[in-house]
Amino acid sequence: MAGGNEINANESKMAVPLNTWVLISNFKLAYNLLRRPDGTFDRHLAEFLDRKVPANVTPVNGIISFDVLIDRPNNLVARIYRPAPATAAGSIPIFTDLYQPPSYDTFPVIIFFHGGSFAHSSSNSAIYDSLCRRFVSLCDAVVISVNYRRAPEYKYPCAYDDGWAVLKWASAEPWLRSGKEGKLRVFLAGDSSGGNIAHHVAVRAAESGIEIAGNILLNSMFGGNRRTESEQRLDGKYFVTIQDRDWYWKAFLPEGADRDHPACNPFGPNGVRLEGLPFPKSLVIVAGLDLVQDWQLAYAEGLKTAGHFVKVVYREQATIGFYLLPNTNHFYEVMEEIKEFVRFNL
Amino acid sequence: MFTQIRVCSAYPFVIFGFSVPLSGVPQEEKEMKRDHQDAGGGGRGDWYAVAEQEKGKASMGTDDGVDELLAALGYKVRSSDMADVAQKLEQLEMAMESSAAANDDVLFAHPAFDSVHYNPSDISAWVDNILSELNAPPPLPQQPPPPPAASLRHQFDLSPAGTEQYSIGTVDHYSPADVYELKPQSSTASLRDRKRLKVCSAFPSSSTPTDVAAQQVVVVDSQEAGIRLVHALMACAEAVQKDNLKAAGAIVKQISVLAASQGGAMRKVAGYFAEALAHRIYRPQSPRGVSCSSTHESTAFDDMLHQHFYESCPYLKFGHFTANQAILEAFAGCRRVHVVDFGMRQGLQWPALLQALALRPGGPPSFRLTGIGPPQPDNSDSLQEVGWKLAQLAETIRVDFRYRGFVATSLADLEPYLLLGAETDGRGVEDDEPEVVAVNSVFELHRLLARSGALEKVLGTILAVRPRIVTVVEQEANHNGRTFLDRFTEALHYYSTMFDSLEGSTSPPSSPEARRHGQAMSEMYLGRQIYNVVACEGAERTERHEALAQWRARMCRAGFESVPIGSNAFKQASMLLALFDGGEGFRVEENDGCLSLGWHTRPLIATSAWRAAGDPLRTSASS
């Protein structure tokens, strides 16, 4: 396969800026070192390699962040990003400032689930800290990034449970409510596995009567037993292989389950019917060079068939991770789509 | 408009933290001032302005040539090197693929995947390291392991101060010799130095360590009473800052009342801070408060508190462990080694190192230890006693050991000739083997900041001794800020997190009573630090903790360069934490070659390793 890989490197190099290529290739190779063939994961090395940043109540570009321990027994932490509260000139925001509503008007709360194929990254990973800060300024939002439990140590449904716990916590926080009716205007968002989590938490919310204003799924992670055309065509070409996707599903899904498990394939043979449920409107962003795209498009179709609103944004020349660096039109135009979607559905 | 916080859960505690940013995250202080003056909606950054700024950055490099977009994500790659790094990544991928093919797709059969990683932020060096591990021939088979001498496998416990003997017995603790990396050093060790993006290049000689640190807050849930307590403490500190001692006194009385209604860690932390505030308010010119006096009031009681802190929670063990790992690696292949310990106390760090040296392939070196400690008020010679006990230990594990203790009121009193000094114990002064030196400082350097010039003197002394490695363990916090209120706020954040981590974390085996006792002693140990930070000033305020970024700047300016601590130490330190109940709350993090241990997302203790800048790494002497 050596010759084939040379071609692959050249193709992917042409598709993205050089620094993006270096960033994503670096992740790819690091991740290869972490996944063991026997299904175990080198968690310590993963934590060593992950670049993390602390929370910071000193405003940076007008945004502050702080961490909250949501659930002590599970060590469930979430990082909250918000516009810097108004304080006396020059003073450090004190604790109560943090919990002031950011605005007298309605404002969105975005609960964000970071990607990493259920196994990698954290809410304090630098790439996701950066992305969440962008969402704050993009949408004038409070963003809550969930540090959910990861595979393979914690399989399905732990990540969904953690997402649900944070949603419930957010619904009980008075300062997150806004507008005349004083209600929580919450969006669920995520990239890769985070998009998958957003979907499943939204299902639970719909079943429980918690209103979600919208779902934002960025290159979300879905799959199924059959090999789709895009998977076969793009296998190994743009940083991702079918083999690694299979590994992550095996790590996340219950022992003995296959990829038609509803967590992986929500509109597959074992899926839950969403007709008649108050499921939120969805913005589904698909990268044309992502081998998972057929599953993402099938997901969008599934929502439509069930009678739910979905807008698909298809970026033909985009690869995975295009939203990590602000150096392409994909980045800026998709951010505009997200901004509009939030504004429209607030 | 302020809305009342609702009671959320059963955890009545608020904790805060303080940390520093990854180098490369922009700190925009001007921006901050402007934002504070903006009313209401102007507080957030303008999305379009930031986007335009970044588009500009994307197309140009920076002054020091590092790609700014990658730097913001924690990676240091020079723009001019980007194509080169890309090529290396491709090379690495091909090497990994052919390695997999050669091993029937069992990628991890190749020993390279046990390789040690350093400083992942420097992608170029990181990739180089793995590439050379992949290209290196497989390591020679190990020498036959030493016979399982039962005594070597046991944890050597230090008996509490006051009793005579070391007790040797089996304990469930990790056996440090098992855990330290004793593999023979591969030739790739020198790669750590090759063309590394120097940590120190970020610090031009003219800059002073400013308070350019992130303010980290970790909220461990909240109840209204807890918030009111924090508020009262802050209000009191503010009044003290403004010299409004009457108002401060009134508030401090309220604090006791509020604290009594709290539970757990918050009550205790508030208690220590309130007591320190009260001393500051009512005895502002006190020459001698509790523990306010000399830089080194190390009585037997103090050492006892230190020992309990060591046993009850992982922070000191982490510091010792990671420092020892760096020392072990620096001593690889050396036949004569000398460790200088700036804060000898009960010598808790050294049994494990001795044990690891005893078990290393090729056998132990000659080991010399210089222990430095403060004068003892009761004229006891604990410094010599500790040395004697270590000598006994060394004898049982057959390590050639020499010890010398120095009493010094301040480290600044030390001179290089004292540390290097010729042997007077009858051994030949001339020796073929050069002596390789490690200088070790755990919680000692920050004290020197209380006297102008003292740190510089000590760093100069260290350089004059030409150490192979300098290991530094410090509190990861800035308790040395310009204003009292800054220091108070930071300390409140830091110690609240610390105290929260002590609740419910146990070091087995221990009974609940032993655990409670250990916890209480640990809290008292920390309480003394709180007292010093809050109630003392001038030369008496010795708990002048500073954060890693500040220490980096100081070390670099003094002529040191960073020696990265690797993934092996990280892994083993992480595994150490599993021994503590509630261990999952503890987290090890890597930051630019240094390791930190924290509680949840808040780093609390950091270990860094250094050597003189520009010193070529001498190739290992033959084992």
XYZ file of N, CA and C in Angstrom, chain B residues 3 6 66-67 101 134 141 158 180 200 221-222 230 287 354 358 394 397-398 474 483 510 519 619:
72
model
N -29.394 37.805 39.581
C -30.418 36.826 39.996
C -29.861 35.937 41.083
N -29.804 29.518 42.812
C -30.594 28.498 43.505
C -29.698 27.429 44.085
N 6.867 31.525 14.461
C 5.992 30.406 14.795
C 4.610 30.636 14.188
N 4.040 29.583 13.597
C 2.704 29.689 13.003
C 1.689 30.000 14.104
N 3.139 -3.758 8.539
C 3.173 -4.846 7.559
C 4.170 -5.907 7.986
N 11.787 4.123 15.560
C 11.360 3.106 14.592
C 12.537 2.582 13.800
N 18.836 -7.827 24.354
C 18.109 -8.444 25.477
C 18.668 -7.943 26.794
N 9.369 5.335 55.735
C 10.030 6.127 56.750
C 9.153 6.149 57.977
N 9.839 2.995 38.469
C 10.804 3.848 37.780
C 11.278 3.170 36.515
N 13.012 28.698 26.089
C 13.498 29.967 26.614
C 13.533 31.063 25.577
N -19.783 23.037 42.679
C -21.171 23.282 43.053
C -21.303 24.325 44.157
N -22.469 24.766 44.352
C -22.584 25.936 45.229
C -23.889 25.984 45.967
N -17.697 33.303 50.725
C -16.629 33.771 49.846
C -16.687 35.283 49.703
N 5.860 41.249 65.233
C 7.122 40.720 64.725
C 7.106 39.200 64.625
N 17.254 5.727 45.817
C 18.314 4.762 46.136
C 17.924 3.373 45.653
N 19.727 1.119 42.911
C 20.234 -0.208 43.264
C 19.853 -1.239 42.223
N 20.973 2.371 52.590
C 21.836 2.155 51.432
C 22.681 0.904 51.623
N 20.832 -2.292 50.809
C 20.602 -2.547 49.378
C 21.889 -2.427 48.572
N 22.984 -2.323 49.301
C 24.305 -2.376 48.674
C 24.535 -1.258 47.657
N 7.287 23.068 42.627
C 6.713 24.267 43.245
C 5.199 24.221 43.181
N -0.472 43.201 44.669
C -1.305 43.733 45.746
C -1.764 42.625 46.680
N -5.495 2.549 55.245
C -5.607 3.325 56.479
C -7.019 3.231 57.021
N -5.654 13.795 57.390
C -6.267 14.917 56.701
C -6.153 16.185 57.546
N 27.811 12.380 26.161
C 27.352 11.001 25.940
C 27.647 10.193 27.187
